[in-house]
């Protein structure tokens, strides 16, 4: 997802709804990753 969103071609050509959904999915994935890191005691 980060790769897609970092790609200017994707952001320019994809429908806005697709780009927005990718942003939402990335945000959700980052929250899940942070939660798992806290559970495991990994501060990074």
mmCIF file of N, CA and C in Angstrom:
data_model
loop_
_atom_site.group_PDB
_atom_site.id
_atom_site.type_symbol
_atom_site.label_atom_id
_atom_site.label_comp_id
_atom_site.label_asym_id
_atom_site.label_seq_id
_atom_site.Cartn_x
_atom_site.Cartn_y
_atom_site.Cartn_z
ATOM 1 N N UNK A 1 0.817 -1.197 0.000
ATOM 2 C CA UNK A 1 0.000 0.000 0.000
ATOM 3 C C UNK A 1 0.857 1.257 0.000
ATOM 4 N N UNK A 2 1.903 1.236 0.803
ATOM 5 C CA UNK A 2 2.785 2.410 0.805
ATOM 6 C C UNK A 2 3.377 2.631 -0.582
ATOM 7 N N UNK A 3 3.742 1.529 -1.227
ATOM 8 C CA UNK A 3 4.323 1.633 -2.562
ATOM 9 C C UNK A 3 3.347 2.233 -3.555
ATOM 10 N N UNK A 4 2.105 1.787 -3.507
ATOM 11 C CA UNK A 4 1.088 2.343 -4.395
ATOM 12 C C UNK A 4 0.911 3.830 -4.139
ATOM 13 N N UNK A 5 0.764 4.198 -2.884
ATOM 14 C CA UNK A 5 0.511 5.593 -2.552
ATOM 15 C C UNK A 5 1.728 6.477 -2.828
ATOM 16 N N UNK A 6 2.915 5.899 -2.799
ATOM 17 C CA UNK A 6 4.122 6.664 -3.103
ATOM 18 C C UNK A 6 4.306 6.842 -4.607
ATOM 19 N N UNK A 7 3.595 6.043 -5.389
ATOM 20 C CA UNK A 7 3.714 6.090 -6.843
ATOM 21 C C UNK A 7 2.828 7.201 -7.408
ATOM 22 N N UNK A 8 3.434 8.258 -7.964
ATOM 23 C CA UNK A 8 2.621 9.353 -8.507
ATOM 24 C C UNK A 8 1.681 8.892 -9.620
ATOM 25 N N UNK A 9 2.107 7.920 -10.401
ATOM 26 C CA UNK A 9 1.258 7.410 -11.479
ATOM 27 C C UNK A 9 -0.020 6.789 -10.946
ATOM 28 N N UNK A 10 0.097 6.043 -9.860
ATOM 29 C CA UNK A 10 -1.089 5.442 -9.248
ATOM 30 C C UNK A 10 -2.026 6.528 -8.749
ATOM 31 N N UNK A 11 -1.474 7.480 -8.019
ATOM 32 C CA UNK A 11 -2.313 8.543 -7.448
ATOM 33 C C UNK A 11 -2.978 9.390 -8.525
ATOM 34 N N UNK A 12 -2.295 9.599 -9.642
ATOM 35 C CA UNK A 12 -2.852 10.431 -10.709
ATOM 36 C C UNK A 12 -3.899 9.698 -11.538
ATOM 37 N N UNK A 13 -3.695 8.403 -11.776
ATOM 38 C CA UNK A 13 -4.572 7.671 -12.693
ATOM 39 C C UNK A 13 -5.720 6.936 -12.022
ATOM 40 N N UNK A 14 -5.512 6.519 -10.799
ATOM 41 C CA UNK A 14 -6.558 5.754 -10.112
ATOM 42 C C UNK A 14 -7.702 6.683 -9.718
ATOM 43 N N UNK A 15 -8.917 6.148 -9.719
ATOM 44 C CA UNK A 15 -10.043 6.956 -9.233
ATOM 45 C C UNK A 15 -9.797 7.379 -7.781
ATOM 46 N N UNK A 16 -10.277 8.553 -7.426
ATOM 47 C CA UNK A 16 -10.061 9.078 -6.072
ATOM 48 C C UNK A 16 -10.555 8.103 -5.009
ATOM 49 N N UNK A 17 -11.647 7.403 -5.288
ATOM 50 C CA UNK A 17 -12.178 6.457 -4.301
ATOM 51 C C UNK A 17 -11.193 5.319 -4.039
ATOM 52 N N UNK A 18 -10.471 4.902 -5.069
ATOM 53 C CA UNK A 18 -9.482 3.830 -4.914
ATOM 54 C C UNK A 18 -8.289 4.332 -4.097
ATOM 55 N N UNK A 19 -7.846 5.544 -4.389
ATOM 56 C CA UNK A 19 -6.726 6.127 -3.647
ATOM 57 C C UNK A 19 -7.115 6.311 -2.181
ATOM 58 N N UNK A 20 -8.317 6.815 -1.948
ATOM 59 C CA UNK A 20 -8.774 7.031 -0.573
ATOM 60 C C UNK A 20 -8.873 5.706 0.182
ATOM 61 N N UNK A 21 -9.377 4.677 -0.470
ATOM 62 C CA UNK A 21 -9.485 3.365 0.181
ATOM 63 C C UNK A 21 -8.097 2.818 0.522
ATOM 64 N N UNK A 22 -7.138 3.016 -0.372
ATOM 65 C CA UNK A 22 -5.770 2.567 -0.098
ATOM 66 C C UNK A 22 -5.210 3.303 1.116
ATOM 67 N N UNK A 23 -5.498 4.598 1.223
ATOM 68 C CA UNK A 23 -5.046 5.366 2.395
ATOM 69 C C UNK A 23 -5.684 4.826 3.671
ATOM 70 N N UNK A 24 -6.967 4.520 3.597
ATOM 71 C CA UNK A 24 -7.664 3.979 4.770
ATOM 72 C C UNK A 24 -7.078 2.632 5.175
ATOM 73 N N UNK A 25 -6.838 1.778 4.181
ATOM 74 C CA UNK A 25 -6.283 0.457 4.472
ATOM 75 C C UNK A 25 -4.893 0.578 5.083
ATOM 76 N N UNK A 26 -4.091 1.500 4.573
ATOM 77 C CA UNK A 26 -2.758 1.709 5.125
ATOM 78 C C UNK A 26 -2.852 2.180 6.574
ATOM 79 N N UNK A 27 -3.748 3.106 6.835
ATOM 80 C CA UNK A 27 -3.930 3.585 8.202
ATOM 81 C C UNK A 27 -4.340 2.469 9.146
ATOM 82 N N UNK A 28 -5.259 1.624 8.690
ATOM 83 C CA UNK A 28 -5.706 0.498 9.512
ATOM 84 C C UNK A 28 -4.561 -0.476 9.759
ATOM 85 N N UNK A 29 -3.781 -0.755 8.727
ATOM 86 C CA UNK A 29 -2.659 -1.682 8.867
ATOM 87 C C UNK A 29 -1.612 -1.126 9.831
ATOM 88 N N UNK A 30 -1.368 0.182 9.754
ATOM 89 C CA UNK A 30 -0.398 0.788 10.666
ATOM 90 C C UNK A 30 -0.882 0.727 12.110
ATOM 91 N N UNK A 31 -2.176 0.932 12.331
ATOM 92 C CA UNK A 31 -2.720 0.820 13.688
ATOM 93 C C UNK A 31 -2.593 -0.603 14.215
ATOM 94 N N UNK A 32 -2.880 -1.580 13.372
ATOM 95 C CA UNK A 32 -2.764 -2.980 13.781
ATOM 96 C C UNK A 32 -1.313 -3.326 14.101
ATOM 97 N N UNK A 33 -0.389 -2.841 13.265
ATOM 98 C CA UNK A 33 1.025 -3.118 13.497
ATOM 99 C C UNK A 33 1.480 -2.500 14.814
ATOM 100 N N UNK A 34 1.049 -1.280 15.078
ATOM 101 C CA UNK A 34 1.421 -0.620 16.337
ATOM 102 C C UNK A 34 0.866 -1.389 17.533
ATOM 103 N N UNK A 35 -0.360 -1.842 17.422
ATOM 104 C CA UNK A 35 -0.980 -2.605 18.501
ATOM 105 C C UNK A 35 -0.202 -3.895 18.766
ATOM 106 N N UNK A 36 0.183 -4.568 17.700
ATOM 107 C CA UNK A 36 0.952 -5.806 17.858
ATOM 108 C C UNK A 36 2.324 -5.533 18.467
ATOM 109 N N UNK A 37 2.960 -4.445 18.035
ATOM 110 C CA UNK A 37 4.268 -4.105 18.610
ATOM 111 C C UNK A 37 4.145 -3.856 20.110
ATOM 112 N N UNK A 38 3.089 -3.159 20.510
ATOM 113 C CA UNK A 38 2.901 -2.895 21.946
ATOM 114 C C UNK A 38 2.671 -4.197 22.699
ATOM 115 N N UNK A 39 1.892 -5.085 22.120
ATOM 116 C CA UNK A 39 1.636 -6.375 22.781
ATOM 117 C C UNK A 39 2.918 -7.168 22.966
ATOM 118 N N UNK A 40 3.798 -7.070 21.981
ATOM 119 C CA UNK A 40 5.044 -7.830 22.028
ATOM 120 C C UNK A 40 6.138 -7.104 22.803
ATOM 121 N N UNK A 41 5.867 -5.878 23.195
ATOM 122 C CA UNK A 41 6.838 -5.114 23.954
ATOM 123 C C UNK A 41 7.948 -4.528 23.114
ATOM 124 N N UNK A 42 7.711 -4.385 21.821
ATOM 125 C CA UNK A 42 8.707 -3.818 20.913
ATOM 126 C C UNK A 42 8.406 -2.340 20.711
ATOM 127 N N UNK A 43 9.264 -1.443 21.200
ATOM 128 C CA UNK A 43 8.982 -0.012 21.093
ATOM 129 C C UNK A 43 9.108 0.541 19.679
ATOM 130 N N UNK A 44 9.737 -0.184 18.773
ATOM 131 C CA UNK A 44 9.928 0.318 17.402
ATOM 132 C C UNK A 44 8.684 0.196 16.684
#
